[in-house]
Coordinates of N, CA and C in Angstrom, one line a residue:
Chain R
E1 N 52.1 25.0 90.2 CA 51.1 25.1 90.3 C 50.4 26.6 89.4
V2 N 49.3 26.1 90.0 CA 48.6 27.1 89.2 C 48.4 28.4 90.4
Q3 N 48.5 30.3 90.3 CA 48.3 30.7 90.5 C 47.7 31.8 90.4
L4 N 46.7 32.7 90.9 CA 45.5 33.2 90.6 C 45.8 35.0 91.4
V5 N 46.8 35.9 91.6 CA 47.1 36.5 92.7 C 46.6 38.1 91.8
E6 N 45.1 38.3 92.9 CA 45.1 39.6 92.8 C 45.3 40.8 94.0
S7 N 45.8 42.3 93.6 CA 45.8 43.1 94.0 C 44.9 44.6 93.2
G8 N 45.2 45.3 93.9 CA 44.5 47.0 93.6 C 43.3 47.0 95.0
G9 N 43.1 46.4 95.4 CA 41.9 46.9 96.0 C 41.6 47.8 97.2
G10 N 40.9 48.2 97.7 CA 40.8 48.7 98.6 C 39.7 49.6 99.5
L11 N 39.1 50.5 99.7 CA 38.9 51.1 100.2 C 38.9 52.7 99.0
V12 N 37.8 52.8 98.6 CA 37.0 53.4 97.5 C 35.8 54.4 98.5
Q13 N 36.1 56.4 98.1 CA 35.0 56.9 97.8 C 33.6 57.0 97.3
P14 N 32.4 56.6 96.8 CA 31.7 56.7 95.7 C 32.2 57.9 94.8
G15 N 31.9 57.4 93.7 CA 32.4 58.4 92.3 C 34.2 58.3 91.8
G16 N 35.1 57.4 93.0 CA 35.9 56.8 92.5 C 36.0 55.6 92.3
S17 N 37.7 55.3 91.0 CA 38.5 54.7 90.7 C 39.3 54.2 91.7
L18 N 39.0 52.4 91.1 CA 40.1 50.8 91.2 C 40.4 50.8 90.3
R19 N 41.8 50.0 90.3 CA 41.8 49.2 88.9 C 42.6 48.4 89.6
L20 N 41.7 46.7 89.5 CA 42.0 46.0 90.0 C 43.4 45.0 88.3
S21 N 44.2 44.1 89.5 CA 45.0 43.6 88.8 C 44.9 41.5 89.4
C22 N 45.1 41.2 87.7 CA 45.5 39.3 88.2 C 46.8 39.1 87.8
A23 N 47.8 38.4 88.9 CA 49.3 38.1 87.8 C 49.2 36.3 88.1
A24 N 49.3 36.0 86.6 CA 49.3 34.2 87.2 C 50.6 34.2 86.4
S25 N 50.3 32.3 87.0 CA 51.4 31.5 87.1 C 51.0 30.3 86.8
G26 N 52.0 29.1 86.2 CA 51.4 27.1 86.5 C 50.6 27.0 85.4
F27 N 50.2 28.2 84.2 CA 49.1 28.1 83.1 C 49.3 28.9 82.1
S28 N 49.5 27.9 81.0 CA 49.9 28.7 79.6 C 48.4 30.0 79.3
F29 N 48.7 31.1 80.2 CA 47.3 31.8 80.7 C 47.3 32.8 79.4
S30 N 47.7 32.2 78.2 CA 47.3 33.0 76.6 C 46.5 32.5 75.8
R31 N 46.0 31.3 76.9 CA 45.4 30.4 75.9 C 43.8 29.9 76.9
Y32 N 44.1 31.3 77.2 CA 42.7 30.9 79.0 C 41.5 32.6 78.5
H33 N 40.4 32.4 78.5 CA 39.9 32.9 79.0 C 39.9 34.0 80.3
M34 N 39.5 35.2 80.8 CA 40.0 36.2 81.5 C 38.2 36.3 82.8
T35 N 38.3 36.3 83.5 CA 36.7 36.4 83.9 C 36.7 37.3 85.1
W36 N 35.8 38.9 85.6 CA 35.7 38.9 87.3 C 34.6 38.2 87.6
V37 N 34.4 37.2 88.9 CA 33.3 37.7 89.7 C 33.2 37.9 91.1
R38 N 32.2 38.7 91.6 CA 32.5 39.2 92.5 C 31.7 38.4 93.6
Q39 N 31.8 38.9 94.8 CA 31.1 37.7 95.7 C 30.4 39.0 97.2
I40 N 29.8 39.3 97.2 CA 29.5 40.3 98.7 C 29.0 39.9 99.7
P41 N 29.7 39.9 101.3 CA 30.2 39.0 102.1 C 29.2 38.8 101.8
G42 N 29.2 37.2 103.0 CA 27.3 36.5 102.8 C 26.8 36.1 102.2
K43 N 27.2 36.4 100.7 CA 26.4 36.1 100.0 C 26.9 35.1 98.2
G44 N 26.0 35.9 97.3 CA 27.0 34.1 96.9 C 27.2 34.9 95.5
L45 N 27.7 34.7 94.6 CA 28.5 34.9 93.9 C 27.7 35.7 92.1
E46 N 28.2 36.4 91.9 CA 27.8 37.0 90.7 C 28.9 37.6 88.9
W47 N 28.8 37.3 88.5 CA 29.3 37.4 87.4 C 29.6 39.0 86.9
V48 N 31.1 39.4 86.9 CA 31.1 41.0 86.0 C 31.5 41.1 85.2
S49 N 32.3 40.1 84.3 CA 33.2 40.7 83.4 C 34.0 39.3 82.8
S50 N 33.9 38.9 81.1 CA 35.2 37.8 81.2 C 35.6 38.8 79.5
I51 N 36.8 38.4 79.3 CA 37.7 38.7 78.1 C 38.1 37.4 77.3
G52 N 38.1 37.7 75.7 CA 38.6 36.3 75.8 C 40.2 35.9 75.5
D53 N 40.4 35.2 75.1 CA 41.7 34.7 74.8 C 42.1 35.3 73.3
N54 N 43.6 36.2 73.5 CA 43.7 37.5 72.3 C 42.7 38.4 72.3
S55 N 41.9 38.6 73.1 CA 41.2 40.2 73.8 C 40.3 39.3 72.5
E56 N 39.4 38.3 71.7 CA 38.8 38.5 71.1 C 37.2 38.7 71.3
Y57 N 37.3 39.6 72.3 CA 35.7 39.5 73.4 C 36.3 40.5 74.5
T58 N 34.8 41.0 74.8 CA 35.1 41.8 75.9 C 33.6 41.8 76.4
Y59 N 32.9 40.6 78.2 CA 31.2 41.6 77.7 C 31.6 41.6 79.5
Y60 N 30.0 42.2 79.7 CA 30.3 42.8 81.2 C 29.0 42.5 81.1
A61 N 28.3 42.2 82.8 CA 27.7 42.2 83.4 C 26.7 44.1 83.3
D62 N 25.4 43.1 83.0 CA 24.4 44.5 83.6 C 25.0 45.8 83.8
S63 N 25.0 45.3 85.3 CA 25.7 46.2 86.4 C 26.3 47.0 86.7
V64 N 27.5 46.8 85.8 CA 28.8 47.4 85.9 C 28.6 47.7 83.9
R65 N 28.5 47.8 83.0 CA 28.7 48.3 82.1 C 28.7 49.9 82.1
G66 N 30.0 50.1 81.4 CA 30.5 51.8 80.5 C 30.6 52.0 82.6
R67 N 31.2 51.8 82.7 CA 31.8 52.2 84.3 C 32.6 50.5 84.0
F68 N 33.6 50.4 84.2 CA 34.2 49.0 84.5 C 34.2 48.8 82.8
T69 N 35.9 48.9 82.5 CA 36.2 48.3 82.0 C 37.5 46.1 82.2
I70 N 37.8 46.0 81.5 CA 38.3 44.6 81.4 C 39.7 44.2 80.6
S71 N 40.5 44.5 81.3 CA 42.2 44.0 79.4 C 42.2 43.1 79.9
R72 N 43.2 42.4 79.3 CA 44.5 41.3 79.3 C 46.3 42.6 79.0
D73 N 47.1 41.0 79.6 CA 48.7 41.6 78.8 C 48.9 40.4 79.3
D74 N 48.7 39.6 77.7 CA 49.8 38.4 78.0 C 50.9 38.2 78.0
A75 N 52.0 39.5 77.6 CA 53.0 39.1 77.3 C 53.2 39.5 79.3
K76 N 52.5 39.5 80.2 CA 53.3 40.1 81.8 C 52.3 39.4 82.3
K77 N 50.7 38.2 81.7 CA 50.3 37.1 82.4 C 49.8 37.7 83.3
S78 N 48.9 39.0 82.9 CA 47.9 39.1 83.3 C 46.5 40.1 82.9
A79 N 45.9 40.1 83.7 CA 44.5 40.7 83.6 C 43.9 42.1 84.3
Y80 N 43.1 42.3 84.0 CA 43.4 43.9 84.7 C 41.4 43.4 84.7
L81 N 40.7 44.8 85.6 CA 39.4 45.8 86.2 C 39.8 46.9 86.2
Q82 N 39.8 47.7 85.6 CA 39.2 48.9 86.2 C 37.8 49.7 85.6
M83 N 37.8 50.2 87.7 CA 36.6 50.4 88.0 C 36.2 51.5 88.4
N84 N 35.5 52.3 87.2 CA 35.1 54.0 87.6 C 33.6 54.3 88.1
N85 N 33.9 55.1 88.2 CA 32.2 55.8 89.2 C 31.5 54.8 90.4
L86 N 32.1 54.1 91.5 CA 32.5 53.6 92.0 C 30.8 53.9 92.6
R87 N 30.1 52.5 93.1 CA 29.1 52.6 93.4 C 29.2 52.4 95.4
A88 N 28.5 52.1 96.2 CA 28.6 51.2 96.7 C 28.2 50.1 97.2
G89 N 26.6 49.9 95.8 CA 26.8 48.3 95.9 C 27.6 47.2 95.0
D90 N 29.0 48.6 94.7 CA 30.1 46.9 94.0 C 31.2 46.9 95.1
T91 N 30.6 47.5 96.5 CA 31.6 46.4 97.6 C 31.8 45.1 97.8
A92 N 32.4 44.7 97.1 CA 32.5 43.0 96.8 C 34.0 42.2 97.6
L93 N 33.5 41.0 97.9 CA 34.9 40.5 96.6 C 35.6 40.4 95.8
Y94 N 36.2 40.7 94.9 CA 36.2 40.4 93.7 C 36.9 39.3 93.6
Y95 N 36.6 38.0 92.4 CA 37.8 37.0 91.8 C 38.2 37.0 90.6
C96 N 39.4 37.5 90.2 CA 40.2 36.8 89.6 C 39.9 35.3 89.0
V97 N 39.4 34.6 88.0 CA 39.3 33.4 87.6 C 39.8 33.0 85.5
A98 N 40.2 32.5 85.5 CA 41.5 31.9 84.3 C 39.5 29.9 83.8
A99 N 39.4 30.8 82.0 CA 38.4 29.7 82.2 C 39.0 29.3 80.7
A100 N 39.2 28.0 80.3 CA 39.0 27.1 79.6 C 37.7 26.2 78.7
V101 N 38.6 26.0 78.1 CA 37.2 25.2 77.3 C 36.1 26.1 76.7
G102 N 36.8 26.5 76.0 CA 35.9 28.0 75.5 C 35.1 29.5 76.0
G103 N 36.4 29.2 77.2 CA 35.6 30.2 77.9 C 34.1 30.8 78.9
T104 N 34.3 29.3 79.0 CA 32.6 28.9 79.8 C 32.9 28.4 80.7
V105 N 34.1 27.6 81.6 CA 33.6 27.0 82.6 C 34.6 27.4 83.9
F106 N 34.6 27.8 85.1 CA 35.8 28.8 85.9 C 36.6 27.6 86.2
D107 N 37.8 27.6 85.1 CA 38.6 26.1 86.5 C 38.9 26.7 87.0
Y108 N 40.2 28.1 87.3 CA 40.9 28.4 88.9 C 40.6 30.1 88.9
W109 N 40.4 30.1 90.6 CA 40.4 31.4 91.2 C 41.4 31.3 91.4
G110 N 41.3 33.1 92.1 CA 42.4 33.6 92.9 C 41.3 33.8 93.6
Q111 N 42.1 34.0 95.3 CA 42.5 34.3 96.8 C 41.5 35.5 97.0
G112 N 41.1 36.0 95.6 CA 40.1 37.3 95.5 C 40.2 38.7 97.3
M113 N 40.1 40.1 96.1 CA 40.7 40.9 96.7 C 38.6 42.1 97.2
V114 N 38.8 42.6 98.5 CA 37.6 43.3 98.5 C 38.5 43.9 98.0
V115 N 37.3 45.2 98.0 CA 36.8 46.7 97.2 C 35.2 47.3 98.2
T116 N 36.3 48.0 98.5 CA 34.9 49.0 99.5 C 34.6 50.4 99.0
V117 N 33.3 50.1 98.8 CA 33.1 51.6 98.5 C 32.2 52.7 99.5
S118 N 32.8 53.3 100.4 CA 32.2 54.3 101.1 C 32.7 55.3 101.0
S119 N 31.7 56.5 101.4 CA 32.2 58.1 102.3 C 33.2 57.7 103.6
Chain Y
E1 N 17.4 36.9 80.7 CA 18.6 35.7 81.4 C 18.5 34.9 82.5
I2 N 18.9 33.8 82.1 CA 18.7 32.3 83.1 C 19.2 32.0 84.3
V3 N 17.8 31.7 85.3 CA 18.5 32.5 85.7 C 17.8 31.3 86.6
L4 N 19.1 29.8 87.0 CA 19.8 29.0 88.5 C 18.7 28.5 90.2
T5 N 18.5 28.5 90.0 CA 17.1 27.9 91.3 C 17.5 26.9 92.3
Q6 N 18.7 26.7 93.4 CA 18.9 25.8 94.1 C 18.2 25.4 95.2
S7 N 18.4 24.2 95.7 CA 17.1 23.5 96.3 C 18.0 21.9 97.4
P8 N 17.7 21.9 98.5 CA 17.5 22.9 99.5 C 18.1 24.1 100.1
A9 N 17.9 25.2 100.4 CA 19.2 26.3 101.0 C 19.6 25.5 102.1
T10 N 19.3 24.7 102.7 CA 20.2 24.0 103.5 C 20.2 23.2 103.7
L11 N 21.9 22.2 103.6 CA 21.2 20.1 104.0 C 21.7 20.4 104.9
S12 N 21.6 19.5 106.2 CA 22.3 19.3 106.9 C 22.2 17.1 107.1
V13 N 23.6 17.4 107.4 CA 23.8 15.2 106.4 C 24.8 14.9 107.0
S14 N 25.1 13.5 108.0 CA 26.0 13.4 108.9 C 26.6 12.8 107.9
P15 N 28.7 12.5 108.5 CA 29.4 12.4 107.2 C 29.3 10.8 107.2
G16 N 29.8 10.7 106.1 CA 29.5 8.8 105.5 C 28.2 8.6 104.8
E17 N 27.1 10.2 105.1 CA 25.5 9.6 104.5 C 25.6 9.9 103.1
R18 N 24.7 10.1 102.1 CA 24.5 10.3 101.0 C 24.5 11.9 100.8
A19 N 24.1 12.8 100.3 CA 23.5 13.9 99.9 C 23.4 14.0 98.4
T20 N 22.4 15.2 98.4 CA 22.1 14.6 97.3 C 21.4 17.1 96.9
L21 N 21.8 17.3 96.3 CA 21.4 18.9 95.7 C 20.8 18.9 94.1
S22 N 19.7 19.7 94.3 CA 19.5 20.2 93.1 C 19.3 22.1 92.9
C23 N 19.5 21.7 91.1 CA 19.4 22.7 90.4 C 18.3 22.8 89.3
R24 N 17.7 23.7 89.3 CA 16.9 23.5 88.4 C 16.9 25.3 87.3
A25 N 17.1 25.6 85.9 CA 16.9 26.0 85.2 C 15.7 27.0 85.0
S26 N 15.8 28.7 84.3 CA 14.7 28.6 83.7 C 14.3 28.4 82.8
Q27 N 14.8 27.7 82.0 CA 15.3 27.5 80.1 C 16.5 26.6 80.5
S28 N 16.1 25.7 79.3 CA 16.5 24.6 79.0 C 17.9 25.5 78.7
I29 N 19.1 24.6 79.5 CA 20.8 24.7 79.1 C 21.3 23.4 78.5
N30 N 20.8 23.1 77.8 CA 21.3 21.5 77.8 C 22.0 20.9 78.9
N31 N 23.3 20.5 78.3 CA 24.2 19.9 79.4 C 25.0 21.0 80.2
N32 N 24.8 22.5 79.6 CA 25.7 23.5 80.1 C 26.2 24.3 81.8
L33 N 26.4 22.6 82.5 CA 26.1 22.9 84.1 C 27.4 22.9 84.6
A34 N 27.6 23.2 85.9 CA 29.6 23.3 86.3 C 27.8 23.9 87.6
W35 N 29.1 22.7 88.7 CA 28.8 22.7 89.9 C 30.1 23.5 90.6
Y36 N 30.5 24.2 92.2 CA 31.6 24.8 92.6 C 31.2 24.0 93.9
I37 N 32.7 24.0 94.6 CA 32.1 24.3 95.9 C 32.8 25.4 96.6
Q38 N 31.8 26.2 97.9 CA 33.0 27.0 98.6 C 32.9 27.2 100.1
K39 N 34.3 26.5 100.4 CA 34.3 26.6 101.9 C 35.0 27.9 102.8
P40 N 34.0 28.0 104.3 CA 35.0 28.9 104.7 C 35.7 29.8 104.0
G41 N 36.0 31.3 104.2 CA 37.6 31.7 103.6 C 38.2 31.4 102.7
Q42 N 37.8 30.7 101.2 CA 38.4 30.7 100.4 C 37.2 31.0 99.8
A43 N 38.1 30.6 98.1 CA 37.8 30.6 96.2 C 36.4 29.8 96.1
P44 N 35.5 29.6 95.9 CA 34.9 29.0 94.5 C 36.0 27.9 94.3
R45 N 35.7 26.5 94.2 CA 36.4 25.5 93.2 C 36.1 24.3 92.6
L46 N 36.0 24.4 91.2 CA 35.7 23.9 89.9 C 35.4 22.3 91.1
L47 N 34.5 21.4 90.9 CA 34.0 20.0 90.5 C 33.2 19.7 89.4
I48 N 32.2 19.8 89.1 CA 31.7 19.7 87.8 C 31.6 20.1 86.6
Y49 N 31.4 19.5 85.5 CA 31.5 20.6 84.8 C 30.7 20.6 83.6
G50 N 29.8 20.3 81.7 CA 29.2 19.6 81.6 C 28.3 19.0 81.9
S51 N 27.7 19.6 82.9 CA 26.8 18.3 83.9 C 27.5 17.0 85.1
T52 N 28.7 16.7 84.0 CA 29.1 15.5 84.8 C 30.5 14.5 84.8
A53 N 30.7 15.8 84.6 CA 32.2 15.1 83.7 C 33.4 16.1 85.4
R54 N 33.9 14.6 85.4 CA 34.5 15.7 87.1 C 35.7 16.4 86.1
A55 N 35.8 17.1 87.8 CA 37.2 18.3 87.4 C 38.6 17.1 87.7
T56 N 39.7 18.2 87.4 CA 40.7 17.5 87.3 C 40.6 17.4 89.5
G57 N 41.3 16.1 89.5 CA 41.7 15.3 90.5 C 40.3 15.9 91.7
I58 N 39.5 15.4 91.1 CA 37.5 15.8 92.1 C 37.8 14.1 92.6
P59 N 36.9 13.6 93.2 CA 37.4 12.2 93.6 C 36.0 11.8 93.2
A60 N 35.7 10.4 92.9 CA 34.4 9.7 92.7 C 33.2 9.6 93.4
R61 N 33.0 9.7 94.3 CA 31.9 10.7 95.0 C 31.0 11.3 94.8
F62 N 31.9 12.2 94.0 CA 31.1 13.4 93.4 C 30.5 12.8 92.2
S63 N 29.5 12.9 91.9 CA 28.6 12.4 90.6 C 27.5 13.5 90.3
G64 N 27.5 14.1 88.6 CA 26.6 14.3 88.6 C 26.0 14.4 87.4
A65 N 24.9 14.9 87.5 CA 23.2 14.6 86.8 C 22.5 15.4 85.8
G66 N 22.3 15.1 85.1 CA 21.0 15.9 84.1 C 21.2 16.7 82.8
S67 N 19.7 17.9 83.0 CA 19.9 18.5 81.6 C 19.2 18.8 81.1
E68 N 18.3 19.4 80.4 CA 17.8 20.6 80.5 C 17.5 21.7 80.8
T69 N 17.1 21.0 81.9 CA 16.6 22.3 83.0 C 16.7 21.8 84.5
E70 N 16.7 20.6 85.0 CA 16.7 19.9 85.9 C 18.2 18.8 85.8
F71 N 18.7 19.8 86.9 CA 20.3 18.8 88.0 C 20.9 18.6 88.6
T72 N 21.1 17.4 89.1 CA 21.1 17.1 90.7 C 23.1 16.9 90.6
L73 N 23.7 16.5 92.2 CA 25.4 17.0 92.4 C 24.7 15.9 93.6
T74 N 25.0 15.1 93.4 CA 25.6 13.4 94.7 C 26.4 13.5 95.1
I75 N 27.0 13.4 96.3 CA 27.9 13.2 97.3 C 27.2 12.1 97.9
S76 N 28.1 10.7 97.3 CA 28.1 9.5 98.2 C 28.1 9.6 99.0
S77 N 29.5 9.3 100.0 CA 29.5 8.7 101.4 C 30.3 10.8 101.6
L78 N 30.1 11.4 102.5 CA 29.6 12.2 102.6 C 32.0 12.6 103.7
Q79 N 32.7 13.0 103.4 CA 33.9 13.4 104.3 C 33.2 14.9 105.2
S80 N 34.6 15.0 105.9 CA 34.3 15.8 106.2 C 34.8 17.5 105.0
E81 N 35.3 17.4 104.5 CA 36.1 18.4 104.0 C 35.4 19.4 102.8
D82 N 34.0 17.9 102.1 CA 32.8 18.4 101.4 C 31.9 19.2 102.4
F83 N 32.1 19.6 103.3 CA 31.2 20.6 103.5 C 31.7 22.1 103.6
G84 N 30.7 23.2 102.9 CA 30.8 24.0 102.2 C 29.7 24.6 101.4
V85 N 29.8 25.5 100.5 CA 28.6 26.1 99.7 C 28.6 25.1 98.9
Y86 N 27.4 24.6 98.1 CA 27.6 24.7 96.9 C 26.8 25.7 95.4
Y87 N 27.5 25.8 94.4 CA 27.2 26.6 93.6 C 26.7 26.0 92.0
C88 N 25.2 25.6 91.9 CA 25.7 25.6 90.5 C 25.6 27.2 89.2
Q89 N 26.5 26.4 87.9 CA 26.3 27.7 87.4 C 26.7 27.4 85.7
Q90 N 24.8 28.4 84.5 CA 25.1 28.1 83.8 C 26.3 29.0 82.3
Y91 N 26.1 28.4 81.3 CA 27.1 28.6 79.8 C 26.9 28.1 79.3
D92 N 25.3 28.1 79.1 CA 24.5 28.1 77.6 C 24.5 28.5 77.4
D93 N 23.8 30.1 78.2 CA 23.5 30.9 76.8 C 23.8 32.1 77.9
W94 N 24.5 33.0 77.5 CA 26.0 33.8 77.8 C 26.6 35.6 77.0
P95 N 26.6 35.8 77.4 CA 26.2 36.4 78.5 C 24.9 37.7 79.1
P96 N 25.0 36.6 80.2 CA 25.4 37.2 81.2 C 25.7 35.2 81.7
Y97 N 27.3 35.1 82.1 CA 26.9 33.5 83.0 C 26.0 33.9 83.8
T98 N 25.1 33.0 84.5 CA 24.8 32.8 85.9 C 25.1 31.8 87.0
F99 N 25.0 32.8 88.3 CA 25.0 31.1 89.7 C 24.1 31.6 90.4
G100 N 23.6 29.9 90.4 CA 22.5 29.4 91.6 C 22.6 30.6 93.0
Q101 N 21.5 30.7 93.5 CA 22.2 30.8 95.1 C 23.3 30.8 96.2
G102 N 23.4 29.0 96.1 CA 24.1 28.3 96.8 C 22.7 27.3 97.5
T103 N 23.8 26.2 97.5 CA 23.5 24.8 98.6 C 24.4 25.5 100.2
K104 N 23.6 25.3 101.0 CA 24.7 25.3 102.2 C 24.5 23.6 103.0
L105 N 25.5 22.9 102.6 CA 26.4 22.1 103.2 C 27.3 21.8 104.4
E106 N 25.5 21.1 105.0 CA 26.4 21.2 107.2 C 26.3 19.8 107.7
I107 N 27.5 20.2 108.4 CA 27.2 18.8 109.2 C 25.9 18.4 110.7
K108 N 25.6 17.5 110.5 CA 24.9 16.6 110.4 C 24.6 16.5 112.1

């Protein structure tokens, strides 16, 4: 069974930092591109960042570039999102997503981790 | 950035009836479009990719069509488990990947 389990979310003050982790199981993690997608409660989906297999590329949405860093550890079958200088607008449910097929179609989704940025 | 516009925002359909959802792209995306369903309290789930290909385990009542800028998702005979919010996503020109704003399919 495919599983993606996020951790590391919570409440943080504006300007603070959090590191989201995503533990994967049930599929060949190293062959998949990993992505983070966020969703403000009651709103739509927003792509945040992606990393290729073998970390061949990293991409970021304009809204987070320079503040967020995506990484992966294939030995641990895990992906990460380091979030610095957090803003109120970053408050959302963050999904860890695995994509095969060249990294473009989002095959597997975690259940999401809430990040709340508030003073 | 490619903008995807979904219509209608809300669609009310009775179980057993057909539902057709639309997604329009601001420029040609060839057939590089996926559809997802999100049920309340759950993560999105992949339904369709490549405009027409069903993902693993997706029943045949779901069918996708279209290319270039106009796409549709049709559910031939709605079941209770089909109600939720549907999103389209383009992967022709990325980054960024972009999603439509969603169509809520509700029970009539």
